[in-house]
Backbone as numpy.savetxt, mean C-alpha at the origin, in Angstrom:
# Nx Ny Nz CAx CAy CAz Cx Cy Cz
13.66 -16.32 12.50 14.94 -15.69 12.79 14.91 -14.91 14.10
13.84 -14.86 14.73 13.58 -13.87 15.57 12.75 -14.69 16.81
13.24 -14.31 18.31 12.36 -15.02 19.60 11.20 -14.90 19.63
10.32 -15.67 19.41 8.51 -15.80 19.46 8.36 -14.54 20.41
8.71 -14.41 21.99 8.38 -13.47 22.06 8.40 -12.55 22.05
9.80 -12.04 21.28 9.98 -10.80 21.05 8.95 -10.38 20.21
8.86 -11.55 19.06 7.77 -10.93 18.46 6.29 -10.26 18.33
6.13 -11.97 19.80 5.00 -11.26 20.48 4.39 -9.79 21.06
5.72 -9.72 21.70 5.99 -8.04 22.09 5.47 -7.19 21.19
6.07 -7.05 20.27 6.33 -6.01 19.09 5.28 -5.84 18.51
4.09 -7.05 18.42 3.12 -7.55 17.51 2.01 -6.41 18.66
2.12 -6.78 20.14 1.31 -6.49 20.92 1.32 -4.90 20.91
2.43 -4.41 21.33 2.63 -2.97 21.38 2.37 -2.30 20.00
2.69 -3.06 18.56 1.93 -2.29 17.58 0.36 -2.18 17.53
0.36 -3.00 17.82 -1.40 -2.92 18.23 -2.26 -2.17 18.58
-1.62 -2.39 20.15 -2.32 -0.70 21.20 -2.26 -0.31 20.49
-1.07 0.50 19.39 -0.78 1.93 19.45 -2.00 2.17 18.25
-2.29 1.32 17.36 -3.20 1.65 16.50 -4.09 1.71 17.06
-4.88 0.58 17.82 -6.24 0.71 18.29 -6.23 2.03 19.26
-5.66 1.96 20.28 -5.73 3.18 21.22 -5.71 4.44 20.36
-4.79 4.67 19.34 -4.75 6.24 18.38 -6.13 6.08 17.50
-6.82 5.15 17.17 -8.01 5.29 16.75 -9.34 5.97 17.47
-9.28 5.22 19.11 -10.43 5.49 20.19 -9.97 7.42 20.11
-8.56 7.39 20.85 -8.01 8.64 20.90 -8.70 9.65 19.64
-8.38 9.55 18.93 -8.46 10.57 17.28 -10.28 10.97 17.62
-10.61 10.07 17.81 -12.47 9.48 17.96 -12.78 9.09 16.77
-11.92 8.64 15.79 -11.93 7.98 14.77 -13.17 6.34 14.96
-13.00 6.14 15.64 -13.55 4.38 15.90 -14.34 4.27 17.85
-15.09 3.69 17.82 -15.06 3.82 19.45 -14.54 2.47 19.78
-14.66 2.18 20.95 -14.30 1.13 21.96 -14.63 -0.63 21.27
-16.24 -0.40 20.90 -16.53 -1.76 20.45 -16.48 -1.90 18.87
-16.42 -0.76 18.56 -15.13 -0.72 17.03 -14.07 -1.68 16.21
-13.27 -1.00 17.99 -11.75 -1.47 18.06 -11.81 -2.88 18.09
-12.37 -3.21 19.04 -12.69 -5.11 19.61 -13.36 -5.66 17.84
-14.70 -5.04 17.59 -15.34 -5.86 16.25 -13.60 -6.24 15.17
-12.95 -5.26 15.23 -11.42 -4.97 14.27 -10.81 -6.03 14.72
-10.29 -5.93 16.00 -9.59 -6.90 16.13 -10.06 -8.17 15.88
-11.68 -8.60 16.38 -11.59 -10.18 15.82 -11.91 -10.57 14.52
-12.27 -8.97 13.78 -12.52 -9.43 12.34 -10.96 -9.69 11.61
-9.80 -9.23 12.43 -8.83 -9.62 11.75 -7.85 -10.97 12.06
-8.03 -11.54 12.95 -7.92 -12.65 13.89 -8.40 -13.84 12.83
-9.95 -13.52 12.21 -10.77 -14.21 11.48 -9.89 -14.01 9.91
-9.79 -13.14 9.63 -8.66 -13.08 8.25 -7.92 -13.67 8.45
-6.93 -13.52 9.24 -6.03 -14.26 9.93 -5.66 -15.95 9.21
-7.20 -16.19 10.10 -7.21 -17.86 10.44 -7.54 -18.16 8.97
-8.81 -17.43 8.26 -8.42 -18.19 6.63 -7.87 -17.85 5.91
-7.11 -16.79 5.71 -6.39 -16.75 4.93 -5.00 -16.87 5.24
-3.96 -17.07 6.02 -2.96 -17.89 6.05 -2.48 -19.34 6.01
-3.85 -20.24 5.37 -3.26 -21.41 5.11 -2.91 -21.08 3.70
-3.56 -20.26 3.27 -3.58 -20.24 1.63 -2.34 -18.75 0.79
-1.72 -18.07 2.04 -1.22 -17.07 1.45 -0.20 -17.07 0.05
0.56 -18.37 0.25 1.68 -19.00 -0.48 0.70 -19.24 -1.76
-0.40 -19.94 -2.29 -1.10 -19.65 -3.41 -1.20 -18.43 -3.93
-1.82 -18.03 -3.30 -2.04 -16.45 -3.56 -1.12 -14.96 -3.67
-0.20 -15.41 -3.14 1.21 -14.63 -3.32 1.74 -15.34 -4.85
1.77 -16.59 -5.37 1.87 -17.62 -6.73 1.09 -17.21 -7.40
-0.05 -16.76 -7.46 -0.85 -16.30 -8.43 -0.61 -15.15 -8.62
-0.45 -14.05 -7.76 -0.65 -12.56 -8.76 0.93 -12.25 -8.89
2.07 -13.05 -8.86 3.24 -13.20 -9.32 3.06 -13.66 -10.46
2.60 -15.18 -11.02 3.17 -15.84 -11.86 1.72 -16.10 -13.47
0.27 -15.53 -12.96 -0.58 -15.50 -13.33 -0.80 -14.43 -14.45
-0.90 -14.88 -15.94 -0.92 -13.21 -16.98 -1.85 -12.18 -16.29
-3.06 -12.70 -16.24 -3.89 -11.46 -16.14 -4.08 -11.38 -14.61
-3.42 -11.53 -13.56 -2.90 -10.64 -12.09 -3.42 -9.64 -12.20
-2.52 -8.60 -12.74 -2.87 -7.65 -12.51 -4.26 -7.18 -13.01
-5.02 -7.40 -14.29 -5.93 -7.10 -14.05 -6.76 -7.66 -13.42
-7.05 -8.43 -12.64 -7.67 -9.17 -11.87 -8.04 -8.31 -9.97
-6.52 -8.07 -9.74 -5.90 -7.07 -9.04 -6.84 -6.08 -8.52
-6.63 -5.07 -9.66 -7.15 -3.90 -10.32 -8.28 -3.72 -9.80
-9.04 -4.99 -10.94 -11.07 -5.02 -10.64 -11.30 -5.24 -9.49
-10.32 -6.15 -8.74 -11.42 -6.43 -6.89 -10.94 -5.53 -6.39
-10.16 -4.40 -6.18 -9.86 -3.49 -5.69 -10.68 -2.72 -5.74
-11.05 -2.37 -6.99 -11.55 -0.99 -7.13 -13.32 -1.42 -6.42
-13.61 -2.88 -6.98 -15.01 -3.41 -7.02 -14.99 -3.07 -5.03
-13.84 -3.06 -4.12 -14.14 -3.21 -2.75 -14.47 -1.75 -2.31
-13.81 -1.10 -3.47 -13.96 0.80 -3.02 -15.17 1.04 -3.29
-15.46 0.72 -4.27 -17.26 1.23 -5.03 -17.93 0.54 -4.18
-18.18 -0.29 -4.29 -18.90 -1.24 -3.20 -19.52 -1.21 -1.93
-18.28 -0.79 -1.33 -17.85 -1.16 -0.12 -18.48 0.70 1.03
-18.68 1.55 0.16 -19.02 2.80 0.74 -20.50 3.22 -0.33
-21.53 3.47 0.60 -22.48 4.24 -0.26 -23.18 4.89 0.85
-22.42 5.95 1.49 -22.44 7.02 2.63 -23.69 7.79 2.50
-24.58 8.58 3.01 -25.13 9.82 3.00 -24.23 11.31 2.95
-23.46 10.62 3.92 -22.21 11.78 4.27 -20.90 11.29 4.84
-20.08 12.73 3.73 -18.51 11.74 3.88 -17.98 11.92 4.97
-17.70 10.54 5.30 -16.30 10.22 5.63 -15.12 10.25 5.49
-14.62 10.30 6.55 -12.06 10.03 6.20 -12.16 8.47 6.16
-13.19 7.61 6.54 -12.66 6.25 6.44 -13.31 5.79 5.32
-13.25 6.37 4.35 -13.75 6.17 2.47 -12.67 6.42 2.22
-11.87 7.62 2.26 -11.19 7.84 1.50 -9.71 6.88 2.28
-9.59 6.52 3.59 -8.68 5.89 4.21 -8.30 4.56 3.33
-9.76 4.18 3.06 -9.81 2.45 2.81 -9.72 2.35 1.16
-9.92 3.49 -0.07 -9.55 3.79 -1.16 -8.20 3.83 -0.88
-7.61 4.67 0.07 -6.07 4.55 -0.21 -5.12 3.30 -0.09
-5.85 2.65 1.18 -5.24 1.20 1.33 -5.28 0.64 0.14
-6.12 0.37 -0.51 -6.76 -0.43 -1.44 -5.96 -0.41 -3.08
-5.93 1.10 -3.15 -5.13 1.51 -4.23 -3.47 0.79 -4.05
-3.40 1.48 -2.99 -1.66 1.32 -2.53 -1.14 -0.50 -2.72
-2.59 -1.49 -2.51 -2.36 -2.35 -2.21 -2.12 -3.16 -3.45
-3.16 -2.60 -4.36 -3.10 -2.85 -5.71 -1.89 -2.85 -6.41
-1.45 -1.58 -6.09 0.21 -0.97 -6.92 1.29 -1.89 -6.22
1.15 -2.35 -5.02 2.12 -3.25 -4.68 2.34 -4.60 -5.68
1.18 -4.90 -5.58 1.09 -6.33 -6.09 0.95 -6.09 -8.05
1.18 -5.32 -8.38 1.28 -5.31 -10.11 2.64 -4.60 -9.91
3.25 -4.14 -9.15 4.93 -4.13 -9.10 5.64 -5.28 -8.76
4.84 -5.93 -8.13 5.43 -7.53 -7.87 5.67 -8.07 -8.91
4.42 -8.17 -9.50 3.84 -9.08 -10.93 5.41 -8.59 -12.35
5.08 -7.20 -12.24 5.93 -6.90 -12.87 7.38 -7.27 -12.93
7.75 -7.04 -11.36 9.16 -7.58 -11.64 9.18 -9.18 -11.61
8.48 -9.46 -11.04 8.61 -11.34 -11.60 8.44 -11.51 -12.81
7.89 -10.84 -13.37 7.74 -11.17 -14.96 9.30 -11.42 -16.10
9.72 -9.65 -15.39 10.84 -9.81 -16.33 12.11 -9.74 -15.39
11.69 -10.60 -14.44 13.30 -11.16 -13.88 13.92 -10.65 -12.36
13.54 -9.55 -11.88 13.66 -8.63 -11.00 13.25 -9.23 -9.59
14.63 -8.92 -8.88 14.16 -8.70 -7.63 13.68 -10.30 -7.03
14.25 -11.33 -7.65 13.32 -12.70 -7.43 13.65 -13.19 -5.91
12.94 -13.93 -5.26 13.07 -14.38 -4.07 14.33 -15.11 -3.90
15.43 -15.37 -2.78 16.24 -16.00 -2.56 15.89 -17.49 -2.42
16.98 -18.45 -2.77 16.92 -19.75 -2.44 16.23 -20.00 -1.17
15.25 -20.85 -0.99 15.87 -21.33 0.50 16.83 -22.08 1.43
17.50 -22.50 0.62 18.15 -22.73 1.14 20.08 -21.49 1.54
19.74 -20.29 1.00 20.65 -19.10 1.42 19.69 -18.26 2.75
18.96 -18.72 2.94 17.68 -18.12 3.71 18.39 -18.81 5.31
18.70 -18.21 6.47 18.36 -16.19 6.98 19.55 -15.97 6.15
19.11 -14.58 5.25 20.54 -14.11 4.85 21.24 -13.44 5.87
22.44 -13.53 5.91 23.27 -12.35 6.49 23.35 -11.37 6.29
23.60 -9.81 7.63 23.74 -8.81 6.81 25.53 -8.68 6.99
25.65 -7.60 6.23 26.98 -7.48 5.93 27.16 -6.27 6.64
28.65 -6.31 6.99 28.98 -5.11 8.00 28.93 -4.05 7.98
28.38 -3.36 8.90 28.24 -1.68 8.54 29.37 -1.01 8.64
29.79 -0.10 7.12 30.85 0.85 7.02 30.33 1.79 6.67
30.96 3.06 6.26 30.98 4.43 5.78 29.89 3.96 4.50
30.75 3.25 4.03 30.32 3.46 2.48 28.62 2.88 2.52
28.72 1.84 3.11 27.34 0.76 2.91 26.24 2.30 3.93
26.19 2.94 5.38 25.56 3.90 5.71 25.15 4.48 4.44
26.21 5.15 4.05 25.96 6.32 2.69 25.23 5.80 1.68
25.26 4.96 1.36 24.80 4.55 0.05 22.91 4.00 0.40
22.43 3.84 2.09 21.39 3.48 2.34 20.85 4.85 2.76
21.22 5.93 2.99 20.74 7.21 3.08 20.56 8.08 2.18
21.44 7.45 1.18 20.68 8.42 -0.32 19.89 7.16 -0.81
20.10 6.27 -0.77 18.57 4.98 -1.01 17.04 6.01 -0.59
17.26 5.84 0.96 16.56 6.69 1.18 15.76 8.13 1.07
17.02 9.08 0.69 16.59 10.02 0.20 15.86 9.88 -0.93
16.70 9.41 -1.85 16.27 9.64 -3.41 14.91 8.66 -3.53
14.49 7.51 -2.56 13.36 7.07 -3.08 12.37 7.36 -2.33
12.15 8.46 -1.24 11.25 9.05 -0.58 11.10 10.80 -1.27
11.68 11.04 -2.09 11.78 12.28 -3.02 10.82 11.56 -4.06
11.17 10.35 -4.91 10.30 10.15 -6.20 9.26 9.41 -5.65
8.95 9.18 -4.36 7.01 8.70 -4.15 6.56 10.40 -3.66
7.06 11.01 -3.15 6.45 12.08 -2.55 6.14 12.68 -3.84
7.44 12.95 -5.33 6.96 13.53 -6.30 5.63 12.96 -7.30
5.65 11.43 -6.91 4.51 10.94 -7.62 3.52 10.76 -6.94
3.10 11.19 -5.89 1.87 11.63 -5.02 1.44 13.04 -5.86
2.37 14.08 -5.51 2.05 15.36 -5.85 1.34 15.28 -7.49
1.99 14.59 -7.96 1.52 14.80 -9.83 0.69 14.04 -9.98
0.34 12.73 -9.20 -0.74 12.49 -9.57 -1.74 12.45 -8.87
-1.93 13.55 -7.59 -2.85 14.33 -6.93 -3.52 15.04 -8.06
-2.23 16.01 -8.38 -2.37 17.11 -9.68 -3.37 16.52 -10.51
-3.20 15.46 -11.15 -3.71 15.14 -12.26 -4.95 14.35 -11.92
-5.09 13.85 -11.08 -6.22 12.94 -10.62 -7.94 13.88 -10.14
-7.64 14.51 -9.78 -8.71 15.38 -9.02 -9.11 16.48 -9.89
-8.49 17.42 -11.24 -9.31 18.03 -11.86 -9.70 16.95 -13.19
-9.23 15.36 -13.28 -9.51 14.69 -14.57 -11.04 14.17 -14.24
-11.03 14.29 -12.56 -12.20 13.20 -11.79 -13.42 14.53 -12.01
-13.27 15.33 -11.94 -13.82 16.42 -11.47 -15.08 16.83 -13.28
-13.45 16.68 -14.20 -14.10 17.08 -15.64 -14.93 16.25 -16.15
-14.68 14.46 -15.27 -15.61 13.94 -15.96 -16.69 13.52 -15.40
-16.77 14.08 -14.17 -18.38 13.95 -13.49 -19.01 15.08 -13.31
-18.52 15.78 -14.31 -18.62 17.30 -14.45 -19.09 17.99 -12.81
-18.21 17.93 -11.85 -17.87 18.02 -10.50 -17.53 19.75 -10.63
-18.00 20.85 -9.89 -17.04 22.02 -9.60 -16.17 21.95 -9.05
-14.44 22.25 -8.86 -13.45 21.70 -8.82 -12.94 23.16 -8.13
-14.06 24.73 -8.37 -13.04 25.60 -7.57 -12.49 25.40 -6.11
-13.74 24.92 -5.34 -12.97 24.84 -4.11 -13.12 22.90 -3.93
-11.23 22.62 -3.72 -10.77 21.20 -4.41 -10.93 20.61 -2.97
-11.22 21.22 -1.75 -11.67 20.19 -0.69 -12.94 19.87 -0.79
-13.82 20.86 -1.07 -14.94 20.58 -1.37 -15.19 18.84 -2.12
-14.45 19.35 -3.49 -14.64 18.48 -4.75 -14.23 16.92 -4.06
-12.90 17.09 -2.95 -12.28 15.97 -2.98 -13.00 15.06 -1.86
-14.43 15.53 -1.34 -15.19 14.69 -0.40 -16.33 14.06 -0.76
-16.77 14.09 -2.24 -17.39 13.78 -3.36 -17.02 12.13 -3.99
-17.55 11.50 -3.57 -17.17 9.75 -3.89 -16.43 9.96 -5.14
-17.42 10.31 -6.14 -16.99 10.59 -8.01 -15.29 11.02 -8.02
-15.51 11.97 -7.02 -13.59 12.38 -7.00 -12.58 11.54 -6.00
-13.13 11.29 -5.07 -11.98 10.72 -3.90 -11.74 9.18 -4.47
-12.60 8.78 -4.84 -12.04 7.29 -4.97 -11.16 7.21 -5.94
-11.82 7.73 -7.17 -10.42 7.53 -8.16 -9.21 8.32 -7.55
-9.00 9.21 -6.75 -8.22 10.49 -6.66 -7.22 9.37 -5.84
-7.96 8.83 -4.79 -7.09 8.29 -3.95 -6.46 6.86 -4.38
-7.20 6.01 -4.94 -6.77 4.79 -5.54 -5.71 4.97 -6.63
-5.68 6.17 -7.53 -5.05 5.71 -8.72 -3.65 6.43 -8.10
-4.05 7.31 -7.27 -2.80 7.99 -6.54 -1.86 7.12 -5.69
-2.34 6.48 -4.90 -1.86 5.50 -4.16 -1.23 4.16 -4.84
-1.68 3.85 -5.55 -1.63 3.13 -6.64 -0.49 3.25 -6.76
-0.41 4.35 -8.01 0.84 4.75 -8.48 1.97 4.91 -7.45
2.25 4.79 -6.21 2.49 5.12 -5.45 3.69 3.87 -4.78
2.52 2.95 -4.80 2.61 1.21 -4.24 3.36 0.90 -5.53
3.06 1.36 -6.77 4.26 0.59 -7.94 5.28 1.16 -8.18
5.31 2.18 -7.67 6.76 3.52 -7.77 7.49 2.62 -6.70
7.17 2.05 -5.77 7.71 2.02 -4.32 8.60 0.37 -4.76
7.48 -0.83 -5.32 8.28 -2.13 -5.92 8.47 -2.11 -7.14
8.53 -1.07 -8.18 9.00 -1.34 -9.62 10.40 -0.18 -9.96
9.53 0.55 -10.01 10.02 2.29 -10.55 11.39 2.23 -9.55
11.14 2.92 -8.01 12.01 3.05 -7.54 13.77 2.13 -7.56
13.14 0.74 -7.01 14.24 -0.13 -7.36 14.81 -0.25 -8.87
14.10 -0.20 -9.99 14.69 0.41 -11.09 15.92 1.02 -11.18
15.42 2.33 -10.85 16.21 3.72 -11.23 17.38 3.30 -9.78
17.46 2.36 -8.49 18.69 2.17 -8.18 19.87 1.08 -8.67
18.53 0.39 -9.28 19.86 -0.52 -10.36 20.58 0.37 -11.02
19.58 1.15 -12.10 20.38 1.65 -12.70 21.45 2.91 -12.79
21.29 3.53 -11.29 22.40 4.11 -11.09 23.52 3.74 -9.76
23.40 2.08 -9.55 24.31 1.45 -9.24 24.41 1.63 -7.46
23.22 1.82 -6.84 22.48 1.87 -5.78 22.10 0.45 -5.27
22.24 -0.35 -5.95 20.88 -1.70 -5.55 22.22 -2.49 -4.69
């Protein structure tokens, strides 16, 4: 729907801005950035012949989501066994979580009916003209579903970090401390994020059906 190179553009300039705000932050250095980019180039190339499977499976597959779930969590545990913490443990728990909750909100609403993909053949849809009413009604969209992820961050921050804490019997008075502690951040951040990614494709669109938002 869109000029190759506009896209190109857009694709390029999002880019910099990540890699460059990474070098910048001193988050990553120089040959970092480059290893990133061609390790994702390499994702890229195998896994887009196959995305359309794999988007079919954790849609239309019973046990998706738990399936989901386990390589997620198996990439967090796994995937970090630090001397000393890191922000890019707890960065790549959050992706991970978030990514999870996307895709079992998917699952979910394909299951029972929700939200299903358009024909292709109604495909580019049109948009419809902007009035008063259609603005208004996408700004309390907005409001009201950036109010209930922010509130389900907060509660299940709340709840995540003294449950992680009681059961690795973790000291929890001082909670930055606690929250740089693998035992606490991973669950803290995954199940948070999580919840987060399914509030965002289940929950939220929900509650605008049902108060006549959608």
């Amino acid at each position: 729907q869109y000029p190759l190179m506009f896209g190109l553009i857009l694709a390029f300039c999002w880019c910099s801005l990540v890699c460059c705000s990474r070098i910048y932050m001193g988050m990553h250095s120089i040959l970092d950035v480059i290893a990133g980019f061609l390790y994702a180039i390499l994702i890229l190339i195998v896994f887009h012949p196959v995305v359309d499977l794999i988007d079919n499976f954790n849609l239309t597959y019973k046990y998706a989501p738990l399936i989901i779930i386990s390589l997620h969590l198996a990439l967090g545990v796994f995937s970090f066994t630090l001397d000393t913490w890191s922000t890019s443990r707890g960065d790549t728990a959050q992706i991970l979580g978030c990514g999870a909750g996307v895709a079992c909100g998917s699952h979910v609403n394909y299951i029972m009916g929700l939200q299903l993909d358009p024909p292709p053949d109604t495909l580019p849809l049109s948009l419809s003209s902007l009035t008063v009413t259609v603005f208004g009604k996408a700004i309390l969209r907005l409001l009201i579903g950036v109010i209930i992820l922010l509130l389900t961050k907060v509660a299940m921050k709340k709840a995540t970090i003294p449950l992680a804490c009681k059961i690795f019997c973790i000291p929890h008075d001082d909670v930055r401390k606690a929250r740089q502690r693998m035992e606490v951040e991973l669950p803290y951040r995954y199940i948070t994020y999580g919840m987060v990614g399914f509030s965002l494709m289940f929950i939220v669109p929900c509650l605008f059906h049902f108060i006549g938002l959608s």
